[in-house]
Coordinates of C-alpha atoms and ligand atoms in Angstrom, one line a residue:
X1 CA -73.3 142.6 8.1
X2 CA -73.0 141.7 11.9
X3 CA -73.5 137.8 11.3
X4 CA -72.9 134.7 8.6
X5 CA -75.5 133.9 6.7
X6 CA -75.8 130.3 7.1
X7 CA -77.5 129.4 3.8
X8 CA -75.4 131.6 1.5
X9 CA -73.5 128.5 -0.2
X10 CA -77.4 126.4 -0.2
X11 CA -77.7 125.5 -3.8
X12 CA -81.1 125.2 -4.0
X13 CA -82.4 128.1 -2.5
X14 CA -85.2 129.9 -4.5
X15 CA -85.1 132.7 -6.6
X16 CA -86.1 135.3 -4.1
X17 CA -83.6 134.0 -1.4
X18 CA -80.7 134.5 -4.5
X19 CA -82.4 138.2 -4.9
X20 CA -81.8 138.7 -1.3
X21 CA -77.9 138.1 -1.2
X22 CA -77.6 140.3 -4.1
X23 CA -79.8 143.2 -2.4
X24 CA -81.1 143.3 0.8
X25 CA -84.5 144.0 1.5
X26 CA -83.6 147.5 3.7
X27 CA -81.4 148.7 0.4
X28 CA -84.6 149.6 -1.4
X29 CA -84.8 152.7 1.1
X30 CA -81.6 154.2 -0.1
X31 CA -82.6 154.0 -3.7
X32 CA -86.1 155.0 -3.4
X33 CA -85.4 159.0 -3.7
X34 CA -83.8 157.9 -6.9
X35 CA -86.5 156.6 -8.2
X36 CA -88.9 159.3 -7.1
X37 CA -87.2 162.0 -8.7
X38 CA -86.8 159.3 -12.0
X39 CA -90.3 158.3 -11.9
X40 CA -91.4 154.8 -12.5
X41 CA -90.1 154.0 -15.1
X42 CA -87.1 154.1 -13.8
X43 CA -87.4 151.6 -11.3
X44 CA -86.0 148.0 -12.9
X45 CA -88.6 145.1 -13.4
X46 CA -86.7 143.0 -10.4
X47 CA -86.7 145.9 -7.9
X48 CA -90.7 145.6 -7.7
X49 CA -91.0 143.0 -5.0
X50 CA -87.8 144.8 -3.2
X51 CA -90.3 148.0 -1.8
X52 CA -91.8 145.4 0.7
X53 CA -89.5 146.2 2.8
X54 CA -90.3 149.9 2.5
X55 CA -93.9 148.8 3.1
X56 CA -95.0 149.4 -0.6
X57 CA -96.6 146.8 -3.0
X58 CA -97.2 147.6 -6.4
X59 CA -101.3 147.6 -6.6
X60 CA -103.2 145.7 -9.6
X61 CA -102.1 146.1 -12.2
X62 CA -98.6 146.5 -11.7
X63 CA -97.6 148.4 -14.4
X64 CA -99.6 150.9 -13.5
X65 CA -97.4 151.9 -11.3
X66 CA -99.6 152.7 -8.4
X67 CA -98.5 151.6 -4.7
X68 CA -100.3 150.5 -1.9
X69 CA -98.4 151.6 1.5
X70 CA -98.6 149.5 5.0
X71 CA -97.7 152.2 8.2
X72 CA -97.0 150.3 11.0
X73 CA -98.6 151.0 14.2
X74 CA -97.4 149.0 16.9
X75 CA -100.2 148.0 19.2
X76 CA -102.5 150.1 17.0
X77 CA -102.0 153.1 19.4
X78 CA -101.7 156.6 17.2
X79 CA -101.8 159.8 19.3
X80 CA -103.5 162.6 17.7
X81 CA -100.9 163.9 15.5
X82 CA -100.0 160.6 14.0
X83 CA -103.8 160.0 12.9
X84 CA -104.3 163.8 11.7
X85 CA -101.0 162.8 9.3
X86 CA -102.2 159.5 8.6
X87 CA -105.7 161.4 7.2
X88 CA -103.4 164.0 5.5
X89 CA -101.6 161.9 3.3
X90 CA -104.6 159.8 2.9
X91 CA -106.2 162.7 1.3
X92 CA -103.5 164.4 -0.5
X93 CA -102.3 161.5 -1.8
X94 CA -103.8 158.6 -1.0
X95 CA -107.6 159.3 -3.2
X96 CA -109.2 159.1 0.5
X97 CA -109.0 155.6 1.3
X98 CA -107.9 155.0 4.7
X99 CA -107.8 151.1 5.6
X100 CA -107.3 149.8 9.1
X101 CA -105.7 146.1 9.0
X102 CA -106.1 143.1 10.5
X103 CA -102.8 144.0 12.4
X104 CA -103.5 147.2 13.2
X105 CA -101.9 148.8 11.2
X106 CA -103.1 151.8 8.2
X107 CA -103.0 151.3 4.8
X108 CA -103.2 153.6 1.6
X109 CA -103.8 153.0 -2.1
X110 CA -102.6 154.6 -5.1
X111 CA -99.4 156.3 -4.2
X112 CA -96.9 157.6 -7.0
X113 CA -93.6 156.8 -6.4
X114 CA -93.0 160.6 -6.9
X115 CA -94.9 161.1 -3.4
X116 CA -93.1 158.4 -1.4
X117 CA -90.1 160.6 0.0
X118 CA -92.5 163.7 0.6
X119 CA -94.9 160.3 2.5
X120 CA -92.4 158.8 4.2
X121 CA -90.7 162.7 5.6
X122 CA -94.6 163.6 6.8
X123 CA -94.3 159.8 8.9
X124 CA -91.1 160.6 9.9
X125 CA -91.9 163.7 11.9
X126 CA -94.4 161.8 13.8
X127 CA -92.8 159.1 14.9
X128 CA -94.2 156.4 12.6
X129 CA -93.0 154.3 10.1
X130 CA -93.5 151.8 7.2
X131 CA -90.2 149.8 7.2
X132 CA -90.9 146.5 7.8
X133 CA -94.5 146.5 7.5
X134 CA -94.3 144.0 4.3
X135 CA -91.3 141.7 3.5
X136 CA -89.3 138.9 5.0
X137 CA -88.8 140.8 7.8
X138 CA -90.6 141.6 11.4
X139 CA -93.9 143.1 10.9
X140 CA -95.9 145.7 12.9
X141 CA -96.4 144.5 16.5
X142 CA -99.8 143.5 17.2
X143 CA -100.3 143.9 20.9
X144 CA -103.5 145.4 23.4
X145 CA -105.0 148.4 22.3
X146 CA -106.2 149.0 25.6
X147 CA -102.1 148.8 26.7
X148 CA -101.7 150.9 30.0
X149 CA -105.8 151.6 30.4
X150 CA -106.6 148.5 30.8
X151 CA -108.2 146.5 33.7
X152 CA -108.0 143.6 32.3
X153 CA -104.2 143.7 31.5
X154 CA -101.6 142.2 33.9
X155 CA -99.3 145.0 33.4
X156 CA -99.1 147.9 31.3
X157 CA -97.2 146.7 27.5
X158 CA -96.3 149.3 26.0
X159 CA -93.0 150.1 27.1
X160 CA -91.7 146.6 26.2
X161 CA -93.5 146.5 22.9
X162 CA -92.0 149.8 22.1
X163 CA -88.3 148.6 22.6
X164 CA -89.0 145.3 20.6
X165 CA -90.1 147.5 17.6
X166 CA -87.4 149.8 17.7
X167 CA -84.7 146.8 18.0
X168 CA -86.4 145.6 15.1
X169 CA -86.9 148.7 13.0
X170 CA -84.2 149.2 10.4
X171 CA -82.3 146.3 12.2
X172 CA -79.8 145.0 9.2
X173 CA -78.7 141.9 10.7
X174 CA -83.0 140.8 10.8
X175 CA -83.8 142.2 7.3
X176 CA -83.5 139.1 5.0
X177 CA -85.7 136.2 7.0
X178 CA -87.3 133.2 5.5
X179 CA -90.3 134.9 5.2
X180 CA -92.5 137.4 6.9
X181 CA -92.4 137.2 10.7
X182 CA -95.1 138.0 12.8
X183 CA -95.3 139.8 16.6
X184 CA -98.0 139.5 19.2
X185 CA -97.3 140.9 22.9
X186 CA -100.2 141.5 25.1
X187 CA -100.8 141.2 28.9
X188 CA -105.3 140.8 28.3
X189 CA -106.8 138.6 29.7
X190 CA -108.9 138.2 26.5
X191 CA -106.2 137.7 24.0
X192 CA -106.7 140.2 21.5
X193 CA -103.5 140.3 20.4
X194 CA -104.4 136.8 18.7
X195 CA -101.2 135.1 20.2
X196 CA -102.1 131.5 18.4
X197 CA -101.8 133.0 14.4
X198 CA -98.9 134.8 14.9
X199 CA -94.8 133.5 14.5
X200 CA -93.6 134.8 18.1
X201 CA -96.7 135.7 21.1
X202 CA -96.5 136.8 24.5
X203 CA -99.3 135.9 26.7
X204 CA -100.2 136.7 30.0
X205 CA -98.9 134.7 32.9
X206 CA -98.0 134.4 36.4
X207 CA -95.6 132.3 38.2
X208 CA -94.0 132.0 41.5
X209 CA -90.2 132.8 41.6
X210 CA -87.8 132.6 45.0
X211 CA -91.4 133.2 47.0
X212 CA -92.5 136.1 45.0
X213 CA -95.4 135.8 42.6
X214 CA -94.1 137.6 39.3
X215 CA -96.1 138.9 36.4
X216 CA -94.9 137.8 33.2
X217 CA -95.9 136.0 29.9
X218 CA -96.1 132.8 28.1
X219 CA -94.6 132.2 25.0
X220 CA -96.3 130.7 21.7
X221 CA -94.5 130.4 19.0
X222 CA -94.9 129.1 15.2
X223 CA -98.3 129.9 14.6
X224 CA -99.8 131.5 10.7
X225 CA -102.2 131.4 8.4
X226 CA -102.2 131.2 4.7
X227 CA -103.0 128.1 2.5
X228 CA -101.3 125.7 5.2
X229 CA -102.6 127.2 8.8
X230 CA -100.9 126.2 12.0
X231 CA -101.1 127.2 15.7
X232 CA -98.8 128.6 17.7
X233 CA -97.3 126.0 20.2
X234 CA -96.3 126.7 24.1
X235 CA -93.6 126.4 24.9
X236 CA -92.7 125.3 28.5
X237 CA -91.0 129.0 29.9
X238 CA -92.2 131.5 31.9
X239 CA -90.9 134.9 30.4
X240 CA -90.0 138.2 33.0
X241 CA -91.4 141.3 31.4
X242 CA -87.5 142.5 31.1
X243 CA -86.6 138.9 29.1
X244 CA -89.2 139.4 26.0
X245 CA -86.9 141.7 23.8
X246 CA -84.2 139.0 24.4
X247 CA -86.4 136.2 23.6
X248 CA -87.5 137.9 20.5
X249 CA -84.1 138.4 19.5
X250 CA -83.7 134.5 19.8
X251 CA -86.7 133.1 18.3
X252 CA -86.3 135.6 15.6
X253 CA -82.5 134.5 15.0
X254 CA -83.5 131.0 15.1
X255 CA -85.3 131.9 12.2
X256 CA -83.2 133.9 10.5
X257 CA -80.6 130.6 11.0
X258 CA -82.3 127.9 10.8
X259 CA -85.6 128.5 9.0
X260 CA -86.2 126.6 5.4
X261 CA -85.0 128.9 2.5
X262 CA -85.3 126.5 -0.7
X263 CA -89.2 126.3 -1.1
X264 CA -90.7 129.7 -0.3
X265 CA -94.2 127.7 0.7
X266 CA -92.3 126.3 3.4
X267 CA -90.6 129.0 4.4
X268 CA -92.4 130.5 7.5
X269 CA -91.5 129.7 10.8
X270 CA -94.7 127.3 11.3
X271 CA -93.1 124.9 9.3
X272 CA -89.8 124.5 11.4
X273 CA -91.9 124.3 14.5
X274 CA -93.9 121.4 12.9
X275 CA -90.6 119.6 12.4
X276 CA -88.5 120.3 15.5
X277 CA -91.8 120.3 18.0
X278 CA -92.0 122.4 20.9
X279 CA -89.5 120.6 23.4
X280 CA -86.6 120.8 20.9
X281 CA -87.4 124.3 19.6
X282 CA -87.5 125.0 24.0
X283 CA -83.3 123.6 23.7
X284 CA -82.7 125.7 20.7
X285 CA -84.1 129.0 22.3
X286 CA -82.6 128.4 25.7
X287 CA -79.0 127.6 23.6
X288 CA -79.8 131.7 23.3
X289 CA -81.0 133.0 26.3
X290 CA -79.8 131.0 28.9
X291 CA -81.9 129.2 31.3
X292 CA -85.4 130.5 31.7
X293 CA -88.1 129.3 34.0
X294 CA -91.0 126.4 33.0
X295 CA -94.4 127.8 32.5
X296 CA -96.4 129.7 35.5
X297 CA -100.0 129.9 35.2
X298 CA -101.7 131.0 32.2
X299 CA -103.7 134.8 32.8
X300 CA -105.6 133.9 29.5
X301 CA -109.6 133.6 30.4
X302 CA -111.1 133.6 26.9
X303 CA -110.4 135.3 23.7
X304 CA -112.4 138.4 22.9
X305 CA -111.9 138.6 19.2
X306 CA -110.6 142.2 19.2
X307 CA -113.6 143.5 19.7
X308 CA -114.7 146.2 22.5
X309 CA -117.8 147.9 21.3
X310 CA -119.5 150.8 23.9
X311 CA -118.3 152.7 26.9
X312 CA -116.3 151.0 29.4
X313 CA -114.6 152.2 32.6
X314 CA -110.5 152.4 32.4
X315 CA -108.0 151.4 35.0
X316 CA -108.1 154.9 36.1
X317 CA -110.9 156.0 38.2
X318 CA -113.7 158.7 36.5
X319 CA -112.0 157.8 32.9
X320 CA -113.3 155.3 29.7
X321 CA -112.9 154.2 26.7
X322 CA -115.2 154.1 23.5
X323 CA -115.4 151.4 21.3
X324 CA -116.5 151.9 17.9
X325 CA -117.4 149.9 14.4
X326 CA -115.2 151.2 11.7
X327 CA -117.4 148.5 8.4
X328 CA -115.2 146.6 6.9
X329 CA -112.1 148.4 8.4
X330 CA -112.3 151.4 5.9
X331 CA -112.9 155.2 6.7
X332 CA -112.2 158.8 4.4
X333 CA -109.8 161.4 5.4
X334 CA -112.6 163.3 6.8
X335 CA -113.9 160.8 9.2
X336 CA -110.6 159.9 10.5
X337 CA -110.1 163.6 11.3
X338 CA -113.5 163.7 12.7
X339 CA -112.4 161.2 15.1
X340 CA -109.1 162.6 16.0
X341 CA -110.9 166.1 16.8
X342 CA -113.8 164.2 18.9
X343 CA -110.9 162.4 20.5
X344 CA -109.0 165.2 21.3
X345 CA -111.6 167.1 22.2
X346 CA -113.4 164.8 24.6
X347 CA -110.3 162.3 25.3
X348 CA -106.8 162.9 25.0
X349 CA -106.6 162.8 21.2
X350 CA -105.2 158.9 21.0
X351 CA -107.4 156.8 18.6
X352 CA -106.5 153.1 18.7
X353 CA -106.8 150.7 16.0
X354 CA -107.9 147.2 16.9
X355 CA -107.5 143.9 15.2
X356 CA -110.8 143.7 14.3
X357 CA -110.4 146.5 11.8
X358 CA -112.1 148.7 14.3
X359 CA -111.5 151.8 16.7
X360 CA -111.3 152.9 20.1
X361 CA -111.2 156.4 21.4
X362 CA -109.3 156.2 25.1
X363 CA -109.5 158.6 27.9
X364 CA -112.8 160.2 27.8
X365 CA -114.0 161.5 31.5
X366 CA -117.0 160.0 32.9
X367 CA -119.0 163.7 32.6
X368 CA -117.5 163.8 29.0
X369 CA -119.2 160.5 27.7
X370 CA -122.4 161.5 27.4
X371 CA -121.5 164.9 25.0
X372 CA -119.3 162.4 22.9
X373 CA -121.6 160.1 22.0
X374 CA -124.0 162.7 20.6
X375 CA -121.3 163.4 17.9
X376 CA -123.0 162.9 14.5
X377 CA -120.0 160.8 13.0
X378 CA -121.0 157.9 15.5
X379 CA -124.7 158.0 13.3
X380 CA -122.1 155.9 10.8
X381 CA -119.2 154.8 13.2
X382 CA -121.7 153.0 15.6
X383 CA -120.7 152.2 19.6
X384 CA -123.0 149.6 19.4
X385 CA -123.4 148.1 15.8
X386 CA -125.6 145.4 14.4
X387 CA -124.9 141.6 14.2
X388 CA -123.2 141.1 11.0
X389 CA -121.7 144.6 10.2
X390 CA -120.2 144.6 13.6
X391 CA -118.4 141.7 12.7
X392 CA -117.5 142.0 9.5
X393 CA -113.7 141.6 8.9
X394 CA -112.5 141.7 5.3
X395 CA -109.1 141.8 2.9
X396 CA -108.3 144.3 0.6
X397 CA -109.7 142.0 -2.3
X398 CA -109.2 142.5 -6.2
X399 CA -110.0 146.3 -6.1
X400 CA -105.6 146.3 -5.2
X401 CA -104.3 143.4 -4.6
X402 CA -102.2 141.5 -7.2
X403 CA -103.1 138.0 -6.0
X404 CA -107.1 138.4 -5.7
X405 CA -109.4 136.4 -7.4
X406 CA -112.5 137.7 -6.1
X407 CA -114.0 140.9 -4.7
X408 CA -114.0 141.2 -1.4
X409 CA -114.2 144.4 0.6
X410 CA -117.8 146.2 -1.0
X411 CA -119.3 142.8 -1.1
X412 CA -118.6 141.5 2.6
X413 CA -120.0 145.3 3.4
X414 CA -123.5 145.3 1.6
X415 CA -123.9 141.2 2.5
X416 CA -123.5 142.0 6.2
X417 CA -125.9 145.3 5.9
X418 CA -127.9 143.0 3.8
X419 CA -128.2 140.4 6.6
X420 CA -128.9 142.7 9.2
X421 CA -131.8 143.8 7.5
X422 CA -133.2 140.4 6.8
X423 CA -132.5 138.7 10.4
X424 CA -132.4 139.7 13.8
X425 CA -129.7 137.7 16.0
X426 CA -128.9 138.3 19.7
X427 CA -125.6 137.4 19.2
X428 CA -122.9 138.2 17.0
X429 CA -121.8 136.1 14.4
X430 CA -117.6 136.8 12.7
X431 CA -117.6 136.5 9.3
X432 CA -114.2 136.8 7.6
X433 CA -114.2 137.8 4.1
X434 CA -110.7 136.7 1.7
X435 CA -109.8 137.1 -2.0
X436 CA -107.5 133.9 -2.2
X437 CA -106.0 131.2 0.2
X438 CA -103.3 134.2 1.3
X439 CA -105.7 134.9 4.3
X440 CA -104.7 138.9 5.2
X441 CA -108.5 138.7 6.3
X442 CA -108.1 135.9 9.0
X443 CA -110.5 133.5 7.2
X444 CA -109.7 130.2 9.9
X445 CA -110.6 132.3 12.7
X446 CA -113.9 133.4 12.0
X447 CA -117.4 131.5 12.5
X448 CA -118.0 132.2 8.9
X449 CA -114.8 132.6 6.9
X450 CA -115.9 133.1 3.1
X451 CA -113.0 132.9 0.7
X452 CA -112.8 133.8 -2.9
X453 CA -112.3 131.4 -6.0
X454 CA -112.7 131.5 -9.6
X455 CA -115.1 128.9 -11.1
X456 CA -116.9 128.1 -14.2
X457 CA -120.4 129.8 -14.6
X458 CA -123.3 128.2 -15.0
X459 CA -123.1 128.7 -18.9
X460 CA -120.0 127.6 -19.0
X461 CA -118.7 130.6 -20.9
X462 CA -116.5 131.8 -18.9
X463 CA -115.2 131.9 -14.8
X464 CA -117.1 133.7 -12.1
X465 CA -116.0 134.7 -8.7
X466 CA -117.5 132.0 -6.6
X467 CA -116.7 131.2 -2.7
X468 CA -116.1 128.6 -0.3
X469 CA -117.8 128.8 2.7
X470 CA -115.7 126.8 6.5
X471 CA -117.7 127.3 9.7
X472 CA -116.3 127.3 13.2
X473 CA -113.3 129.3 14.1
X474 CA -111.8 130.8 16.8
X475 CA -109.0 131.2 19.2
X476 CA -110.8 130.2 22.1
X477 CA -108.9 127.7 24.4
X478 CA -106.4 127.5 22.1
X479 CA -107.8 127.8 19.3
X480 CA -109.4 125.5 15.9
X481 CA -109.7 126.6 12.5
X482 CA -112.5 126.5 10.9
X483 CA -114.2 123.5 8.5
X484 CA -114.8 123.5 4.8
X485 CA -118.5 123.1 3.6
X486 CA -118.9 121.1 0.8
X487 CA -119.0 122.8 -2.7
X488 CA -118.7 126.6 -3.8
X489 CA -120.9 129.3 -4.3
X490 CA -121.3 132.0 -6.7
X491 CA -120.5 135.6 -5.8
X492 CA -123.9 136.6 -6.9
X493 CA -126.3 134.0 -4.5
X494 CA -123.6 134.4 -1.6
X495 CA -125.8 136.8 0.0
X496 CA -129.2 134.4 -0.1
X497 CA -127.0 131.4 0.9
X498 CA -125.7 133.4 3.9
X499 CA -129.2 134.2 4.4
X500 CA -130.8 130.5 4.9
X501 CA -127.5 129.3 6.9
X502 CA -127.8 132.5 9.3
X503 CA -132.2 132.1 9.2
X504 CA -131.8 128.5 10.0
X505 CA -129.0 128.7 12.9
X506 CA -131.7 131.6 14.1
X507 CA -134.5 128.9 13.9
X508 CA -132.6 126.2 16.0
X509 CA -130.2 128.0 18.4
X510 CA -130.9 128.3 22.2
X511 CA -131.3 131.9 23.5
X512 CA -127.4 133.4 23.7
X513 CA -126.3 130.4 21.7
X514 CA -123.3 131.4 19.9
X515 CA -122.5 130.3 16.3
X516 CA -120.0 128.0 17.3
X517 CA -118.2 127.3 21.1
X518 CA -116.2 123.9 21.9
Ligands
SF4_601 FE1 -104.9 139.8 -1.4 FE2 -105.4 137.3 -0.8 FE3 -104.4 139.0 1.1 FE4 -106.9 139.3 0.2 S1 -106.1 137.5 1.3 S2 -105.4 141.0 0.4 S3 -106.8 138.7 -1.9 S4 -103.4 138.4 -0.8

């Protein structure tokens, strides 16, 4: 190891911080051929949480022995070959389920550990990656799908998110963090990298340096989710495109150094922001980098919600791209190389996964469009999709995931086709569906967020899943969480609940009223 670790004599550091010293996170890699050609049996009880790193979680129930894998995708950008692979092992191995996240990046469900090495070989050849995707490490970098075709990007990202991820990637001395770490660089206008919920964001900016007006970014920093949600604060800099992978490295080693390590709840980086505040968390990061300028002018004119549904014109003259509705973020092996032939065919063979657990297909030429768009796949995968299933974002819910208590992905599908079949809107509402208070599904963000609880039923014989319902989120001018409603509501009236909320905001709003705007 390159560097001290500052907390190794800490005597009250929790359990999985004393797992860490003993085995680091990366480690897991090495031994994972092992346990392939072993089986899993072979793999000891306290190696589980250690394939994280590797990207892998052991689906519900554990012992099954099934694994759910997280390929990172940096800005969401796969070329055609990466998605054609991505569909292949979805298939062959994966029962078919192809997920899009919340940060872009693909997941698959029930993988053997027999089929990792022959996985991970098949990601290898094409450039991709699940290292770091889980863990207490940095995670997939959620940047601009539209990077480099953009015309409403400052600058073209992708070079400089690129080099962050490969400093990162396999990088031993950033393996054992607090906790996870999360990555935003974008140069939108729009913000749909989501700069306020993530640990570290670069956001556009301008400023004027020696007479020269220079493009460059903002910095936020301490922002996440999760049962305590914070948002990332400003801090006063002004960040040259050449500076960000330095300024990573120092945020992130301020972390690494000085971030809390004996209660795991308070381990992410939000919490050490909270405490220093932005001026002295400024003193700490310029102890790294050197001096850096104060804040320019923010390029930030709204906040688009990841969303780009239809055609739209590109930087570059005669070419577009096509948004389109992937529900609920999930799509077969088939449809994904539908998408990669239509996109090869009639684009360049990119497809681009946004935030919003949706798609875009870049590149098409103007004469090109109208052939595309006759595509039968886009009967399902919609340029232009209704209200609710538009909008739909959900988690991976108890069908996988370990910590679940509810249902989520199915259900947030048929109540937003439900709802689009009982009321017409002319504007789009978000709704964000979680399992638990863990919020992979972005709950605070949404107009709606809906998150799953266990209560009593109505008999009192047993629990049901039941849901709380918090209206008014977004990221808008810095963004708010949304609000609690009072009480919960039972999985099974969720849908006619939504129903009279929705038919009532329908009843009252002006014409292009949104749900909620402050
Ligand atoms: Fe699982 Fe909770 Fe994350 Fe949903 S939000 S995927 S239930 S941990």
């Amino acid at each position: 190891m390159a560097y001290v670790k500052k907390w190794e004599h800490d005597e009250k550091l929790n359990e999985t911080e004393k797992e860490k010293l003993e085995y680091d996170g990366l480690e897991i890699l090495k031994d994972i051929p092992t346990y392939a050609a072993g089986g899993f049996e072979s793999i000891p009880k306290e190696r589980w949480a250690m394939f994280k790193w590797a990207g892998l979680y052991l689906q519900k129930p554990k012992e099954d022995g099934y694994f759910m894998m997280r390929v990172n995708v940096p800005s969401g950008i796969l070329t055609y070959e990466q998605a054609v692979t991505l569909a292949h092992i979805a298939r062959d191995y994966g029962r078919d389920v192809f997920d899009i996240t919340t940060r872009q990046a693909v997941q698959f469900h029930w993988l053997r550990i027999e089929e990792i090495p022959d996985i991970f070989d098949r990601l290898e050849k094409v450039g991709l990656s699940s290292t770091g995707a889980c863990g207490d490490i940095t995670r997939n970098i959620m940047g601009n799908p539209l990077a480099g075709i953009d015309p409403h990007e400052t600058f073209d990202t992708r070079p400089i998110v690129e080099k962050v991820y490969q400093f990162f990637q396999n990088n031993e001395d950033f393996s054992n963090l607090p906790r996870k770490f999360k990555m935003s660089i974008s140069s939108n206008v729009h913000n749909p990298g989501h700069a306020e919920i993530n640990d570290i964001a670069f956001v556009p900016a301008m400023k004027e340096i020696d007479g020269e007006r220079v493009t460059g970014f903002h910095l936020k920093v301490g922002g996440g989710l999760s049962a305590r949600p914070f948002l990332a604060e400003e801090l006063d800099v002004f960040v040259r495109p050449e500076e960000v992978l330095d300024v990573s490295i120092a945020v992130t080693t301020i972390f690494r150094d000085y971030g809390y390590r004996q209660k795991r709840t308070r381990a992410r980086l939000k919490f050490l922001m909270a405490d220093w505040g932005p001026e002295v968390f400024k003193e700490k990061l310029l102890a790294y980098t050197g001096p850096l300028p104060t804040r320019g002018e923010s390029q930030l004119v709204g906040w688009n919600a990841g969303y780009f549904y239809g055609v739209h014109a590109q930087k570059q003259a005669g070419l577009n791209y096509v948004g389109l509705n992937v529900p609920v973020g999930r799509l077969s092996a088939d449809e994904v190389l539908e998408l990669a032939r239509i996109s090869r065919q009639y684009g360049n063979g990119e497809l681009r996964n946004c935030n919003s657990q949706n798609l875009l297909i870049p590149h098409v030429p103007d004469e090109k469009v109208e052939g595309l768009l006759k595509e039968s796949i886009f009967d399902r995968i919609r340029t232009n999709p209704p209200k609710f299933i538009g909008y739909a974002v959900s988690c991976t819910g108890i069908e996988y995931c370990n910590l679940a208590l509810t249902e989520t992905k199915e259900r947030m599908r048929r109540i937003a086709d439900y709802l689009d079949q009982e009321i017409n809107l002319d504007v789009p509402v978000r709704m964000h569906m979680v399992g638990c208070p863990n919020s992979c599904g972005q709950r605070q963000i949404a107009d709606i967020g809906l998150q799953g609880i266990k209560m009593k039923s109505k008999e009192k014989n047993g629990m049901v899943e039941a849901f709380e319902i918090y209206v008014g989120g977004t990221l808008q001018d810095g963004g708010k969480f949304n609000e609690k409603l009072k009480g919960k509501i039972d999985g099974d009236y969720l849908p006619d609940v939504l129903r009279e909320l929705l038919q009532y905001f329908k009843d009252h709003k002006e014409s292009e009223e949104t749900f909620f705007a402050f």
